[in-house]
Amino acid sequence: MHKLEFRPFDIEAIRKDFPIFTTDPPLAFLDNAASTQTPRPVVEAMDAYYDTYRSNIHRGIYRISEEATEQYERAREKVAQLINAPRSRQVIFTRNTTESINLVAYSWGSTNIGEGDEIVLTTMEHHSNLVPWQLLAQRTGATLRFVEITDEGLLDFTQLRDLLTEKTKLVAIGHVSNVLGTINPIQSIIDMAHAVDAKVIVDAAQSVPHFQVDVQQLDCDFLAFSGHKMCGPTGIGVLYGKSELLEEMPPFLGGGSMIRSVERDVSSYAELPAKFEAGTPSIAEAIGLGHAIDYITQANLAAIHVHEQELLKYAHQRLEQIEGITLYGPAPHQKMGVISFNMEGIHPHDVAGILDTHGVAVRAGHHCAQPLMKRLDVIATVRASLYLYNTIEDVDRLYEGLCRAQKLMTRRKIT
Ligand code: 7TS
């Protein structure tokens, strides 16, 4: 059996920062691909805003508003540093990945996509990186093209090469699949897309929280992710874009804060990033995200990745021992800590329900990836997903819960 070594960081110290794990026995929280838990330093930073300097930003001439503005903008700088954006003005705060992708689909899409143009996606996209492009295609007469996946859960590169033509205007690609965990080779895909003059938006909702993503090295045109999947609060997300694209794009939402001057019939717009941040933003949440970035960078993203990979290998070894289990997706070394599976003869929702009674939180359903479910020929899967605070004991509890589910359902079949 694979030997675990948790030397890179102090898992016990990390777990102490998350009060949700102080129950006995502790909750085995394995639904991190949906949303992660929040450590105390993040909650405390948000409390400090509410308790000591709560006020609106970019408009007050008094001390606490200046403090709030400074903290909000510092959070933007932390995001820029995390993803190595050249300038913090290229970081737009949104509500989540979904809003970031919709911003690009409406603003960039409405001025750059027309009839006959093609948008290349994959069959493993989350609905957030599919429905906005369907809406854009319906508005403009553009066509969606899909890269299929192999039986191993990897992208079919030969087909991708054929799909990319001079008609391709955009490639919208998930960095890591939220169902299969597949790590897509986006560097090659970006290079191939640029070779036919297409732009690339990377859905990084499942990658930025788990390993170092460098937008300059990737040379991606846009990149989107959510704060709540990386120890941050809900209600805050990020869109990164290349300056020249963001500068040319029309506003997405109109209102306060995004204007330079307003006449009765027309307005001129503020500089980046304000142009895309209409209305009062999620101030406490942005500050919380900044502190979540501090937290995961202090824990060390490289160490988090190693830790998750170790647990993932261990989880595969254990789950593969269970009779009648089908694991979806590639081998551990080609994926992140996401394990989708089904148990023969047991509905995924029943599996998740039984695991819940065993203190194990997993997700069951289509995971907002219905075209992928169709490709896998299933209606749903059970999904366990890992993060920095998960332990070998969590995986063992998952294994034991699944054995229990199997026993229960087998007994039910006999009677
Ligand atoms: N893209 C991917 C790859 C995702 O996994 C998710 C959320 C999104 C986009 C949308 O993020 P949001 O913050 O805008 O909601 N994924 C999941 C999931 O797998 N289970 O719940 C949410």
mmCIF file of N, CA and C and ligand atoms in Angstrom, residues 31 33-35 95-99 101 126 128-129 174 176-178 203 205-206 226 228-229 363 367-368 383, ligand 1:
data_model
loop_
_atom_site.group_PDB
_atom_site.id
_atom_site.type_symbol
_atom_site.label_atom_id
_atom_site.label_comp_id
_atom_site.label_asym_id
_atom_site.label_seq_id
_atom_site.Cartn_x
_atom_site.Cartn_y
_atom_site.Cartn_z
ATOM 1 N N ASP A 31 -16.322 17.480 -0.184
ATOM 2 C CA ASP A 31 -17.047 18.148 -1.279
ATOM 3 C C ASP A 31 -16.391 19.484 -1.606
ATOM 4 N N ALA A 33 -14.735 20.392 -4.254
ATOM 5 C CA ALA A 33 -14.877 20.903 -5.623
ATOM 6 C C ALA A 33 -16.103 21.807 -5.712
ATOM 7 N N ALA A 34 -17.074 21.597 -4.800
ATOM 8 C CA ALA A 34 -18.257 22.468 -4.785
ATOM 9 C C ALA A 34 -17.925 23.757 -4.059
ATOM 10 N N SER A 35 -17.432 23.649 -2.846
ATOM 11 C CA SER A 35 -17.040 24.823 -2.055
ATOM 12 C C SER A 35 -16.206 24.329 -0.895
ATOM 13 N N ARG A 95 -18.773 38.114 -8.995
ATOM 14 C CA ARG A 95 -19.353 37.303 -7.911
ATOM 15 C C ARG A 95 -18.768 35.902 -7.877
ATOM 16 N N ASN A 96 -18.414 35.373 -9.029
ATOM 17 C CA ASN A 96 -17.946 33.981 -9.116
ATOM 18 C C ASN A 96 -17.455 33.680 -10.537
ATOM 19 N N THR A 97 -17.015 32.465 -10.751
ATOM 20 C CA THR A 97 -16.540 32.044 -12.075
ATOM 21 C C THR A 97 -17.631 32.254 -13.120
ATOM 22 N N THR A 98 -18.847 31.880 -12.747
ATOM 23 C CA THR A 98 -19.977 31.982 -13.666
ATOM 24 C C THR A 98 -20.134 33.417 -14.175
ATOM 25 N N GLU A 99 -20.085 34.372 -13.261
ATOM 26 C CA GLU A 99 -20.251 35.766 -13.690
ATOM 27 C C GLU A 99 -19.055 36.215 -14.541
ATOM 28 N N ILE A 101 -17.274 34.433 -16.587
ATOM 29 C CA ILE A 101 -17.403 33.890 -17.942
ATOM 30 C C ILE A 101 -18.530 34.618 -18.688
ATOM 31 N N HIS A 126 -18.014 22.453 -17.290
ATOM 32 C CA HIS A 126 -19.073 22.793 -16.328
ATOM 33 C C HIS A 126 -20.084 23.670 -17.081
ATOM 34 N N SER A 128 -21.273 26.335 -16.446
ATOM 35 C CA SER A 128 -20.850 27.752 -16.421
ATOM 36 C C SER A 128 -20.003 28.116 -17.624
ATOM 37 N N ASN A 129 -19.298 27.124 -18.149
ATOM 38 C CA ASN A 129 -18.448 27.378 -19.313
ATOM 39 C C ASN A 129 -19.068 26.758 -20.565
ATOM 40 N N GLY A 174 -11.877 24.318 -19.674
ATOM 41 C CA GLY A 174 -11.663 24.133 -18.242
ATOM 42 C C GLY A 174 -10.251 23.632 -18.007
ATOM 43 N N VAL A 176 -9.140 22.205 -15.119
ATOM 44 C CA VAL A 176 -9.289 20.919 -14.431
ATOM 45 C C VAL A 176 -10.775 20.571 -14.393
ATOM 46 N N SER A 177 -11.116 19.352 -14.774
ATOM 47 C CA SER A 177 -12.523 18.940 -14.774
ATOM 48 C C SER A 177 -13.045 18.775 -13.351
ATOM 49 N N ASN A 178 -14.221 19.339 -13.090
ATOM 50 C CA ASN A 178 -14.799 19.227 -11.743
ATOM 51 C C ASN A 178 -15.425 17.859 -11.494
ATOM 52 N N ASP A 203 -11.242 28.371 -17.765
ATOM 53 C CA ASP A 203 -12.057 28.226 -16.562
ATOM 54 C C ASP A 203 -11.157 27.561 -15.520
ATOM 55 N N ALA A 205 -11.586 27.473 -12.231
ATOM 56 C CA ALA A 205 -12.270 27.302 -10.938
ATOM 57 C C ALA A 205 -11.679 26.156 -10.127
ATOM 58 N N GLN A 206 -11.220 25.103 -10.827
ATOM 59 C CA GLN A 206 -10.692 23.923 -10.110
ATOM 60 C C GLN A 206 -9.167 23.836 -10.153
ATOM 61 N N SER A 226 -13.221 31.282 -8.716
ATOM 62 C CA SER A 226 -14.108 31.680 -7.614
ATOM 63 C C SER A 226 -13.368 31.650 -6.279
ATOM 64 N N HIS A 228 -14.756 31.053 -3.324
ATOM 65 C CA HIS A 228 -15.284 30.084 -2.354
ATOM 66 C C HIS A 228 -14.721 28.685 -2.530
ATOM 67 N N LYS A 229 -13.954 28.455 -3.599
ATOM 68 C CA LYS A 229 -13.334 27.132 -3.778
ATOM 69 C C LYS A 229 -11.881 27.152 -3.311
ATOM 70 N N ARG A 363 -20.620 14.741 -2.813
ATOM 71 C CA ARG A 363 -21.677 15.219 -3.700
ATOM 72 C C ARG A 363 -22.148 14.078 -4.584
ATOM 73 N N HIS A 367 -23.328 17.198 -11.347
ATOM 74 C CA HIS A 367 -22.231 18.130 -11.113
ATOM 75 C C HIS A 367 -22.177 19.253 -12.141
ATOM 76 N N CYS A 368 -23.348 19.663 -12.623
ATOM 77 C CA CYS A 368 -23.425 20.742 -13.629
ATOM 78 C C CYS A 368 -22.575 20.400 -14.855
ATOM 79 N N ARG A 383 -19.240 11.952 -6.019
ATOM 80 C CA ARG A 383 -17.943 12.611 -6.185
ATOM 81 C C ARG A 383 -17.346 12.985 -4.834
HETATM 82 N N1 7TS B 1 -16.250 25.902 -13.545
HETATM 83 C C1 7TS B 1 -15.906 24.796 -12.887
HETATM 84 C C2 7TS B 1 -14.845 23.898 -13.464
HETATM 85 C C3 7TS B 1 -16.523 24.504 -11.672
HETATM 86 O O1 7TS B 1 -16.159 23.399 -11.022
HETATM 87 C C4 7TS B 1 -17.494 25.372 -11.165
HETATM 88 C C5 7TS B 1 -18.257 25.064 -9.907
HETATM 89 C C6 7TS B 1 -17.804 26.521 -11.886
HETATM 90 C C7 7TS B 1 -17.164 26.755 -13.078
HETATM 91 C C8 7TS B 1 -18.788 27.518 -11.397
HETATM 92 O O2 7TS B 1 -18.312 28.148 -10.247
HETATM 93 P P1 7TS B 1 -19.242 29.161 -9.480
HETATM 94 O O3 7TS B 1 -18.414 29.606 -8.317
HETATM 95 O O4 7TS B 1 -19.548 30.259 -10.431
HETATM 96 O O5 7TS B 1 -20.466 28.402 -9.074
HETATM 97 N N2 7TS B 1 -18.325 23.702 -9.597
HETATM 98 C C9 7TS B 1 -19.177 23.155 -8.703
HETATM 99 C C10 7TS B 1 -19.215 21.793 -8.485
HETATM 100 O O6 7TS B 1 -18.494 20.987 -9.052
HETATM 101 N N3 7TS B 1 -20.156 21.522 -7.557
HETATM 102 O O7 7TS B 1 -20.718 22.682 -7.191
HETATM 103 C C11 7TS B 1 -20.113 23.711 -7.898
#
